[in-house]
Amino acid sequence: MSTTFPPPSIKESPFATDVREGLSAVPKSLSSKYFYDDAGSRIFQQIMELPEYYPTRAEMEILTRQPADIAAALPYRKPFNIIELGAGDGLKTKELLKYLVGQQADFTYMPIDISGEAMQQLEGKLAETLPGLKVKTLVGDYFEVLNNLDSDGRPNLYLFLGGNIGNYEKDGAINLLRMIRNVMQADGRLLTGFDLRKNPRIIQEAYDDAAGVTRAFNLNLLTRMNRELGADFFLDQFDFYSFYNPRNGEVRSMLVSLSEQDVYFKSLNQSVHFQKNELIHTELSKKYTLTEIDALAAESGFVVERNFFDSQHYFTDSLWQCD
Ligand code: AVJ
């Protein structure tokens, strides 16, 4: 065996490429998908416990109180699959699965996630708490997994819960939904979680909590770049700012450079210059109206069959069929 120094080409990680591109763009931006390293996932768990952060509790209420209505709205009287995009810890989905297992529904649960470790943990937890459930975990990118999926000729219910759709700009949301539409048969269904418009103060506070957990969640992106890309960000040289615009339903989150400064990235062999008060856009969290949900369904080749709401109408799990 022979070893060449230096290696002919060191392939850059997707994170490195996205950071290089995002921080050379005007305005600067980083994708919110990079929030979720191990530390970021733990901070997100804390966000979900915050008194101000209502979406998790609202969707949990829907799936805990209305599993029978959701099940009754599905057209399946024969074996089917439940395919979940971005299953994460699967805590909310478990409520729906628990109900279906109790009804002796004949189905296989297929969670998809990019993290193999998350899928192993979920599989272990489900084997313990719902031993009757058939589980087949799928690790990889949504697009690749969905396009190579063998659903055994069974109808599929796709789940995209948690309001993750809110992180996508309009074109990105339509692309993702059309991709699901393209792999779906006529008897397929899609259940997507949408955070809804509500009193602007409630939304504003959910993304700018008093304890500063959301702030830490955003600043963790700088820690991640320091660790994984050898950057030298000083965290006290950046502030966090987020605001809700009730006219278009967009929460925008960002980091603000507190001084004119250069940050060096060892693994990119490159510096990034920041003006004082220059922004790094980190996240969109879009809040929808029911009219916007209807329009988004139509633009992606679906129709809304039924919306399931929590008691305050803060959130909806929207059941779609092909148009
Ligand atoms: C996990 C995408 C639904 O946008 O509300 C929470 C992430 N960001 N607080 C959201 C998040 C700031 C969350 N989602």
Coordinates of C-alpha atoms and ligand atoms in Angstrom, one line a residue:
M1 CA 0.0 0.0 0.0
S2 CA 1.4 3.4 -0.9
T3 CA 0.5 6.7 0.6
T4 CA 0.8 10.0 -1.2
F5 CA 1.6 13.3 0.6
P6 CA -0.1 15.6 0.2
P7 CA -3.2 13.7 -0.9
P8 CA -4.0 14.6 -4.6
S9 CA -7.2 16.4 -3.5
I10 CA -8.8 16.8 -0.2
K11 CA -12.5 16.9 -0.7
E12 CA -14.1 19.8 1.1
S13 CA -17.1 19.0 3.4
P14 CA -20.5 20.3 2.3
F15 CA -20.4 22.5 5.5
A16 CA -17.1 24.1 4.4
T17 CA -18.4 24.8 0.9
D18 CA -21.7 26.3 2.1
V19 CA -19.9 28.5 4.7
R20 CA -17.4 29.7 2.1
E21 CA -20.2 30.6 -0.3
G22 CA -22.6 31.9 2.3
L23 CA -20.0 34.3 3.9
S24 CA -18.7 35.6 0.5
A25 CA -22.3 36.4 -0.6
V26 CA -24.0 39.8 -0.1
P27 CA -25.8 39.8 2.2
K28 CA -23.9 37.1 4.2
S29 CA -25.9 34.0 5.1
L30 CA -25.6 30.5 6.7
S31 CA -28.2 27.8 6.2
S32 CA -30.3 27.0 9.3
K33 CA -29.7 23.3 8.7
Y34 CA -26.2 23.8 10.2
F35 CA -27.8 24.7 13.6
Y36 CA -28.1 21.0 14.4
D37 CA -24.7 19.6 15.4
D38 CA -24.7 17.7 18.7
A39 CA -24.5 20.9 20.8
G40 CA -27.1 22.7 18.6
S41 CA -29.5 19.7 18.8
R42 CA -29.3 19.9 22.6
I43 CA -30.0 23.6 22.6
F44 CA -33.0 23.0 20.3
Q45 CA -34.3 20.5 22.9
Q46 CA -34.1 23.4 25.4
I47 CA -35.9 25.7 23.0
M48 CA -38.8 23.2 22.8
E49 CA -39.1 23.4 26.6
L50 CA -39.3 27.2 26.7
P51 CA -42.5 28.9 27.9
E52 CA -42.4 31.2 24.9
Y53 CA -41.8 28.4 22.3
Y54 CA -45.4 27.3 21.5
P55 CA -45.1 25.3 18.2
T56 CA -43.9 22.0 19.7
R57 CA -46.7 22.0 22.4
A58 CA -49.3 23.0 19.8
E59 CA -48.4 20.2 17.4
M60 CA -48.1 17.7 20.3
E61 CA -51.6 18.5 21.2
I62 CA -52.9 17.8 17.7
L63 CA -51.1 14.4 17.5
T64 CA -52.1 13.4 21.1
R65 CA -55.7 14.4 20.9
Q66 CA -56.7 13.7 17.3
P67 CA -54.9 10.6 16.2
A68 CA -58.3 8.9 15.6
D69 CA -59.5 11.7 13.4
I70 CA -56.2 11.7 11.4
A71 CA -56.4 7.9 11.0
A72 CA -60.0 8.0 10.0
A73 CA -59.1 10.6 7.3
L74 CA -56.7 8.1 5.7
P75 CA -58.1 6.0 2.8
Y76 CA -56.1 2.9 3.8
R77 CA -57.9 -0.4 4.5
K78 CA -54.9 -2.5 3.5
P79 CA -51.2 -2.5 4.5
F80 CA -49.5 0.9 4.1
N81 CA -46.3 2.7 5.0
I82 CA -45.7 5.8 7.0
I83 CA -42.6 7.6 5.6
E84 CA -41.3 10.4 7.8
L85 CA -39.0 13.1 6.5
G86 CA -36.6 14.5 9.2
A87 CA -37.9 12.3 12.0
G88 CA -35.5 13.7 14.7
D89 CA -36.4 12.3 18.1
G90 CA -39.8 11.2 16.8
L91 CA -41.5 12.1 20.1
K92 CA -44.6 13.7 18.5
T93 CA -44.9 11.1 15.8
K94 CA -45.0 8.4 18.5
E95 CA -48.4 9.6 19.6
L96 CA -49.9 8.9 16.2
L97 CA -48.0 5.6 15.9
K98 CA -49.1 4.5 19.3
Y99 CA -52.7 5.0 18.3
L100 CA -52.4 3.1 15.1
V101 CA -50.6 0.2 16.7
G102 CA -53.4 0.0 19.3
Q103 CA -55.9 -0.1 16.4
Q104 CA -54.0 -3.1 15.0
A105 CA -53.5 -1.1 11.8
D106 CA -51.2 -2.9 9.3
F107 CA -48.4 -0.5 8.5
T108 CA -44.6 -0.1 8.5
Y109 CA -43.0 3.1 9.9
M110 CA -40.1 4.3 7.8
P111 CA -38.3 7.3 9.3
I112 CA -35.7 9.1 7.1
D113 CA -32.9 11.2 8.6
I114 CA -29.5 12.3 7.5
S115 CA -28.1 11.2 10.9
G116 CA -27.5 7.5 11.3
E117 CA -27.0 7.9 15.0
A118 CA -30.4 9.6 15.4
M119 CA -32.1 6.7 13.5
Q120 CA -30.4 4.1 15.6
Q121 CA -31.5 5.8 18.8
L122 CA -35.1 6.2 17.5
E123 CA -35.2 2.5 16.5
G124 CA -34.0 1.5 20.0
K125 CA -36.5 3.7 21.7
L126 CA -39.4 2.5 19.6
A127 CA -38.5 -1.1 20.1
E128 CA -38.8 -0.5 23.8
T129 CA -42.0 1.6 23.9
L130 CA -43.9 0.3 20.9
P131 CA -42.7 -3.3 20.5
G132 CA -45.6 -4.1 18.1
L133 CA -44.5 -1.5 15.6
K134 CA -42.8 -2.5 12.4
V135 CA -39.9 0.0 11.8
K136 CA -37.5 0.3 8.8
T137 CA -35.1 3.3 9.3
L138 CA -33.6 5.0 6.2
V139 CA -30.4 7.0 6.5
G140 CA -29.6 9.7 3.9
D141 CA -30.7 12.7 2.0
Y142 CA -34.5 13.0 1.5
F143 CA -34.2 13.2 -2.3
E144 CA -31.9 10.2 -2.7
V145 CA -33.8 8.0 -0.2
L146 CA -37.2 8.8 -1.7
N147 CA -36.1 8.2 -5.2
N148 CA -34.7 4.8 -4.4
L149 CA -37.4 3.7 -2.0
D150 CA -39.1 0.3 -2.4
S151 CA -42.6 0.7 -0.9
D152 CA -43.6 -2.9 -1.8
G153 CA -46.6 -1.6 -3.8
R154 CA -48.2 -0.3 -0.7
P155 CA -49.7 3.2 -0.4
N156 CA -47.6 5.7 1.5
L157 CA -48.4 8.4 4.0
Y158 CA -45.6 10.9 4.0
L159 CA -45.0 13.0 7.2
F160 CA -43.2 16.3 7.2
L161 CA -43.9 17.5 10.8
G162 CA -42.6 20.1 13.2
G163 CA -43.0 23.1 10.9
N164 CA -39.7 22.5 9.2
I165 CA -41.3 23.6 6.0
G166 CA -41.2 27.1 7.5
N167 CA -37.4 27.2 7.1
Y168 CA -37.7 27.1 3.3
E169 CA -37.9 30.1 1.1
K170 CA -40.9 29.8 -1.3
D171 CA -39.0 28.2 -4.2
G172 CA -37.3 25.8 -1.9
A173 CA -40.6 24.8 -0.3
I174 CA -42.2 24.2 -3.7
N175 CA -39.2 22.2 -4.9
L176 CA -39.3 19.9 -1.9
L177 CA -43.1 19.4 -2.1
R178 CA -43.0 18.7 -5.8
M179 CA -40.2 16.1 -5.2
I180 CA -42.6 14.3 -2.7
R181 CA -45.4 14.7 -5.2
N182 CA -43.3 13.1 -8.0
V183 CA -42.7 9.9 -5.9
M184 CA -46.3 9.7 -4.7
Q185 CA -49.0 7.5 -6.2
A186 CA -52.7 8.5 -6.4
D187 CA -53.4 6.8 -3.1
G188 CA -50.6 8.6 -1.3
R189 CA -51.1 11.3 1.3
L190 CA -48.9 14.0 2.8
L191 CA -49.3 15.4 6.3
T192 CA -47.2 18.6 6.8
G193 CA -46.9 20.8 9.9
F194 CA -47.4 24.5 9.4
D195 CA -47.0 27.2 12.1
L196 CA -49.8 29.7 11.6
R197 CA -50.1 33.5 11.8
K198 CA -51.2 34.7 15.3
N199 CA -50.8 37.7 17.5
P200 CA -47.4 39.1 16.4
R201 CA -46.1 39.4 20.0
I202 CA -46.5 35.7 20.6
I203 CA -44.4 34.9 17.5
Q204 CA -41.8 37.6 18.3
E205 CA -41.2 36.2 21.8
A206 CA -41.0 32.6 20.6
Y207 CA -37.9 33.5 18.6
D208 CA -36.4 36.0 21.1
D209 CA -36.8 34.3 24.4
A210 CA -36.0 35.9 27.7
A211 CA -33.5 33.3 28.8
G212 CA -31.5 33.7 25.7
V213 CA -31.6 30.1 24.5
T214 CA -32.4 31.1 20.9
R215 CA -29.5 33.5 21.0
A216 CA -27.2 30.6 22.2
F217 CA -28.7 28.5 19.4
N218 CA -27.6 31.0 16.8
L219 CA -24.2 31.8 18.4
N220 CA -23.5 28.0 18.4
L221 CA -23.0 28.4 14.6
L222 CA -19.9 30.4 15.3
T223 CA -18.6 27.8 17.8
R224 CA -19.3 25.1 15.2
M225 CA -17.2 27.0 12.5
N226 CA -14.4 27.5 15.1
R227 CA -14.3 23.8 15.8
E228 CA -15.0 22.3 12.4
L229 CA -13.4 24.8 10.1
G230 CA -10.6 26.2 12.4
A231 CA -12.2 29.7 12.4
D232 CA -11.3 32.3 15.1
F233 CA -14.7 33.9 15.8
F234 CA -14.9 35.7 19.1
L235 CA -18.5 35.1 20.3
D236 CA -18.6 38.4 22.2
Q237 CA -18.0 40.3 18.9
F238 CA -21.4 39.2 17.6
D239 CA -25.0 39.9 18.7
F240 CA -28.2 38.0 17.9
Y241 CA -31.2 39.7 16.4
S242 CA -34.6 38.3 15.2
F243 CA -37.8 40.0 14.2
Y244 CA -41.2 39.0 13.0
N245 CA -42.9 40.8 10.1
P246 CA -46.6 40.3 10.5
R247 CA -47.2 41.6 7.0
N248 CA -45.6 38.6 5.3
G249 CA -45.4 36.1 8.2
E250 CA -41.6 35.9 8.2
V251 CA -39.4 35.5 11.2
R252 CA -35.9 36.4 10.2
S253 CA -33.0 35.6 12.5
M254 CA -29.4 36.9 12.2
L255 CA -26.1 37.5 13.8
V256 CA -24.7 41.1 13.9
S257 CA -21.0 41.9 13.8
L258 CA -20.3 44.3 16.7
S259 CA -17.1 45.6 15.2
E260 CA -15.2 45.8 11.9
Q261 CA -13.2 42.6 12.0
D262 CA -11.6 39.8 10.1
V263 CA -12.2 36.2 10.8
Y264 CA -9.6 33.6 9.6
F265 CA -10.7 30.1 8.6
K266 CA -7.7 27.8 8.9
S267 CA -9.3 25.0 6.9
L268 CA -10.5 27.3 4.1
N269 CA -7.2 29.1 4.2
Q270 CA -9.2 32.3 3.9
S271 CA -10.3 35.4 5.9
V272 CA -13.7 36.9 5.9
H273 CA -14.2 40.6 6.5
F274 CA -17.1 42.0 8.5
Q275 CA -18.1 45.6 8.6
K276 CA -19.4 46.9 11.9
N277 CA -23.2 46.0 12.1
E278 CA -22.9 43.7 9.1
L279 CA -25.4 40.8 9.3
I280 CA -25.2 37.0 8.8
H281 CA -28.7 35.8 8.0
T282 CA -29.3 32.5 9.8
E283 CA -32.9 31.5 9.6
L284 CA -36.3 32.0 8.0
S285 CA -39.3 30.7 10.1
K286 CA -42.3 31.4 7.9
K287 CA -45.8 31.6 9.5
Y288 CA -48.6 30.7 7.1
T289 CA -52.2 31.7 6.6
L290 CA -54.7 29.0 5.5
T291 CA -54.9 30.8 2.1
E292 CA -51.2 30.5 1.7
I293 CA -51.3 26.8 2.6
D294 CA -54.0 26.2 -0.1
A295 CA -51.9 28.1 -2.7
L296 CA -48.7 26.2 -1.8
A297 CA -50.5 22.9 -2.2
A298 CA -51.8 24.0 -5.6
E299 CA -48.4 25.1 -6.8
S300 CA -46.9 21.8 -5.8
G301 CA -49.5 19.5 -7.4
F302 CA -51.7 18.9 -4.3
V303 CA -55.0 19.8 -2.8
V304 CA -55.7 20.2 0.9
E305 CA -58.0 17.5 2.1
R306 CA -58.2 18.5 5.8
N307 CA -56.5 20.7 8.4
F308 CA -56.0 19.4 11.9
F309 CA -55.7 22.3 14.5
D310 CA -54.7 22.6 18.1
S311 CA -57.3 24.2 20.4
Q312 CA -55.7 27.7 20.0
H313 CA -55.4 27.4 16.2
Y314 CA -51.7 28.2 16.6
F315 CA -50.5 25.3 14.3
T316 CA -51.9 22.9 11.7
D317 CA -51.1 19.5 10.5
S318 CA -52.4 19.7 6.9
L319 CA -53.4 16.6 5.1
W320 CA -52.9 16.7 1.4
Q321 CA -53.7 14.5 -1.6
C322 CA -52.6 14.6 -5.2
D323 CA -54.5 17.0 -7.4
Ligands
AVJ1 C1 -37.4 23.2 14.0 C2 -37.5 24.6 12.1 C3 -39.5 24.2 13.4 O1 -38.3 27.4 12.9 O2 -39.4 27.2 14.8 C4 -36.6 27.3 16.8 C5 -36.3 25.9 14.6 N1 -35.4 28.2 15.3 N2 -36.2 28.5 17.3 C6 -38.5 26.8 14.0 C7 -36.1 27.1 15.6 C8 -35.5 29.0 16.4 C9 -37.8 25.6 14.4 N3 -38.0 24.4 13.5

